[in-house]
Coordinates of C-alpha atoms in Angstrom, one line a residue:
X1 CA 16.7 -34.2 -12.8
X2 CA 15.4 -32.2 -15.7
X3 CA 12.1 -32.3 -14.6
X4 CA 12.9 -30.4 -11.2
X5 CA 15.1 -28.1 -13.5
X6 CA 11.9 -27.3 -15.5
X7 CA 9.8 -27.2 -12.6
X8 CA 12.2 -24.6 -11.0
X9 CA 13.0 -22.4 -13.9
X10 CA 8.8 -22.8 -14.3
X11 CA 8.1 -21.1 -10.4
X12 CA 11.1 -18.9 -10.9
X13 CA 9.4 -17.4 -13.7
X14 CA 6.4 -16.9 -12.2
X15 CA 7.9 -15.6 -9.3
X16 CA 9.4 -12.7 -11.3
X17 CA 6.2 -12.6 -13.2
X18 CA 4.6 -12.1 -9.8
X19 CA 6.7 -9.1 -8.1
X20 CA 6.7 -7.3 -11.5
X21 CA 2.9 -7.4 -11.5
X22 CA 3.1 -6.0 -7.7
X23 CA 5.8 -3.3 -9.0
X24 CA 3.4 -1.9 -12.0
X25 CA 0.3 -2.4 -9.4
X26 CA 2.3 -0.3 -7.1
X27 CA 3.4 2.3 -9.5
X28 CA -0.2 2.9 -10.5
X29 CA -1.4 3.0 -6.5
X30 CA 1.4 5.9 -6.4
X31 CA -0.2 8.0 -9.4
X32 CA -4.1 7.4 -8.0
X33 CA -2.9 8.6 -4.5
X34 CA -1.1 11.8 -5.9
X35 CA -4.5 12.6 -8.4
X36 CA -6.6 12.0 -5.2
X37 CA -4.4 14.1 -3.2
X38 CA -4.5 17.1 -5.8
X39 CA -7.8 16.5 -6.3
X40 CA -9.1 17.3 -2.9
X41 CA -6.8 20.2 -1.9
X42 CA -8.5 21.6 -5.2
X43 CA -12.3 21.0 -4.3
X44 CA -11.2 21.6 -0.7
X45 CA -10.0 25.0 -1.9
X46 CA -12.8 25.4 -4.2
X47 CA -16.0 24.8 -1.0
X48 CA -13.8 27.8 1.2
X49 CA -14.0 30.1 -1.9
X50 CA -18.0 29.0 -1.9
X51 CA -18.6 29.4 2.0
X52 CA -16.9 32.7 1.8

């Protein structure tokens, strides 16, 4: 009986380890997309300015 408690409290915790890990990875995907974004409208701006 206690071992199945440890067990459990055991996969629990790395279940919650696990989605916070996906929640931080997530956040950081969110901040590289925006950077990109800006990014690219700037150089895309920046080659018109040069073409004209």
């Amino acid at each position: 009986m206690l071992l199945n408690y440890i067990v459990s409290a055991r996969q629990e915790h790395e279940v919650l380890e696990g989605k916070r890990k996906i929640e931080l990875v997530d956040k950081e995907l969110s901040f590289i997309e925006g950077r990109y974004t800006g990014v690219k409208e700037k150089l895309s701006k920046e080659i018109v300015d040069l073409k004209a």
